[in-house]
Amino acid sequence: MAKSRVVYVCQDCGSEQSRWAGQCPDCGAWNTLSQFVEAAAPRAAVRRGGYAGKVAALQTLDQIDLAEVPRIATGYTEFDRVLGGGIVPGSVNLIGGQPGAGKSTLLLQVMCALSQQMDALYVTGEESLQQVALRAHRLGLPTDRLRTLAETGVEAILEAAAQVAPRVMVVDSVQVVHCDDVPSAPGGVSQVRESATRFTRFAKAAGTALFLVGHVTKDGTLAGPKVLEHIIDCSIMLEEEGDSRFRSLRAGKNRFGAVNELGVFAMTDRGMREVRNPSAIFLSRGAEIAPGSVVMVVWEGTRPLLVEIQALVDDSLGANPRRVAIGVDQNRLALLLAVLHRHGGMQLGDQDVFANVVGGVRVGETAADLALLLAIVSSYRDRRIDAGLVAFGEVGLAGEIRPVPSGGERLLEAAKHGFTRAIVPLANAPRKPVDGMEVTGVASLAEALAAL
Ligand code: TYD
Ligand code: MG
């Protein structure tokens, strides 16, 4: 007879420990371990013959039917894009974000739209049905087909789901639902994990695409992030961009698509509106451009995005000059300063250097190197850079400018937004001229500075 196992799970990092401790040995957080009773797997059956007759026929991969399961298009292209091209039937998706980010609003809009073509079930444990109905009405959404349920009991929700057999289903949120037979409070690791597991089992069996809403704790992590990580197929974060009404939607894990896709929405009085041209937002520069500002084209998933990179170089008052990087990697900044010194003859050892990407965008690409470097030079020399100039390219330790992926598309995006000059890696310089744009290909730091 298999016994259930007691483990202690860290609420922060999700690691499992065999005994309780005041501090998580893995992430070092205090008072985060809580007990979790794991139902036992039938181990004994592994013994010879134990599974005889119970194993499904083994197959090689080429025997498996590859009939493509059509994805469900929601009509919200930004949303579909982040999911990797629409909703995958039977997939389990987690939508995370801070309270007020717009998770409920976005999902309500998506579900109302989908309910016009298929069975859809919207379960809310956080709001009353009246509140949901009022919101849908105010946003002018079609409400006649969407099935709704206000419930927090997992068993009751699954019962309703079994009746409706929806093709898409939302549970808002995973932190308020509870299984009666799990002896801990909603929101705790045991409850969240067990509820998500049961919903997932249902979704996989019924082929229902499931969206679980998850709130994020203050430090930006989903309560017990690792707890759900291995259960779900896709984890999406809805985040506020800076302090504005813009919201970005990003996949952190996606079994069915790329993870670096970006979808942009604006929270308006008519709900969440898609922003089809995000470059225009992140690039709201005034007519007067100060020294130290350079525009670059980052590649976000499958599309280019224009962002402004700023640098401020100033005499340092302390013994240790400051190196502050926001939106770009700190080490990258240090590396660029070293390259600038060694290969550009520019000594910034007695200067504070601040770097920032405007609009709260985070740029992880090395393609930002060249733009950042030019911004530093511009600020140091106190000379403004032509407003019509964009730059991108990776800078190597030998002072060489290395090519980046999708150079052509980046240039087209810049040209579309009225940029007239570009400094790019030589290997990215297009053979055919780009309309209305003068492109300078550079192979080294010295050439880039000369082109400037
Ligand atoms: P909501 O979807 O409830 O956020 P979440 O489910 O992520 O907690 O959105 C709440 C915020 O959005 C709230 O502060 C009000 C604002 N909002 C608007 O500005 N316009 C609207 O049309 C709606 C429905 C909400
Ligand atoms: Mg909500």
Tab-separated table of N, CA, C and O in Angstrom, residues 3 22 67 91 99 172 181 275 277 295 375 383 405 411 415 450:
chain	number	residue	atom	x	y	z
A	3	LYS	N	2.132	4.970	0.515
A	3	LYS	CA	1.859	5.988	1.531
A	3	LYS	C	2.018	7.365	0.923
A	3	LYS	O	2.816	7.569	0.021
A	22	GLY	N	13.703	26.965	9.266
A	22	GLY	CA	13.280	28.372	9.337
A	22	GLY	C	13.673	29.133	8.092
A	22	GLY	O	12.992	30.053	7.664
A	67	ALA	N	-1.323	15.272	-37.397
A	67	ALA	CA	-2.399	16.172	-37.800
A	67	ALA	C	-2.367	17.395	-36.888
A	67	ALA	O	-2.497	17.284	-35.679
A	91	SER	N	-4.403	23.326	-23.778
A	91	SER	CA	-3.223	23.888	-23.113
A	91	SER	C	-3.611	24.550	-21.797
A	91	SER	O	-4.745	24.981	-21.612
A	99	PRO	N	-2.031	43.093	-9.025
A	99	PRO	CA	-3.442	43.473	-8.972
A	99	PRO	C	-3.640	44.794	-9.708
A	99	PRO	O	-2.836	45.712	-9.552
A	172	ASP	N	-10.306	32.620	-12.412
A	172	ASP	CA	-9.757	33.871	-11.886
A	172	ASP	C	-10.025	33.898	-10.377
A	172	ASP	O	-11.143	34.118	-9.969
A	181	ASP	N	-10.489	18.782	0.277
A	181	ASP	CA	-9.735	17.744	0.972
A	181	ASP	C	-8.277	18.117	1.212
A	181	ASP	O	-7.503	17.297	1.682
A	275	VAL	N	-2.328	47.733	-28.922
A	275	VAL	CA	-1.480	48.748	-29.525
A	275	VAL	C	-0.708	48.071	-30.643
A	275	VAL	O	0.169	47.259	-30.403
A	277	ASN	N	1.150	49.473	-32.957
A	277	ASN	CA	2.405	50.094	-33.349
A	277	ASN	C	3.151	50.594	-32.114
A	277	ASN	O	3.220	51.777	-31.853
A	295	VAL	N	18.560	56.401	-30.674
A	295	VAL	CA	17.470	55.457	-30.882
A	295	VAL	C	18.024	54.172	-31.470
A	295	VAL	O	18.908	54.192	-32.321
A	375	ALA	N	25.594	56.680	-27.358
A	375	ALA	CA	24.946	57.581	-26.405
A	375	ALA	C	25.957	58.061	-25.364
A	375	ALA	O	25.953	59.235	-24.972
A	383	ARG	N	27.718	66.536	-27.269
A	383	ARG	CA	27.282	66.853	-28.634
A	383	ARG	C	26.042	66.031	-28.934
A	383	ARG	O	26.052	64.806	-28.787
A	405	PRO	N	20.999	39.620	-35.687
A	405	PRO	CA	19.955	39.017	-36.525
A	405	PRO	C	18.942	40.052	-37.012
A	405	PRO	O	18.734	41.068	-36.356
A	411	LEU	N	16.004	47.848	-40.096
A	411	LEU	CA	16.164	49.077	-40.871
A	411	LEU	C	14.829	49.530	-41.455
A	411	LEU	O	14.506	50.711	-41.467
A	415	ALA	N	12.983	53.076	-40.983
A	415	ALA	CA	12.624	53.914	-42.132
A	415	ALA	C	11.136	54.257	-42.082
A	415	ALA	O	10.718	55.377	-42.362
A	450	ALA	N	33.810	57.564	-36.348
A	450	ALA	CA	34.022	58.438	-37.497
A	450	ALA	C	32.691	58.730	-38.194
A	450	ALA	O	32.408	59.849	-38.596
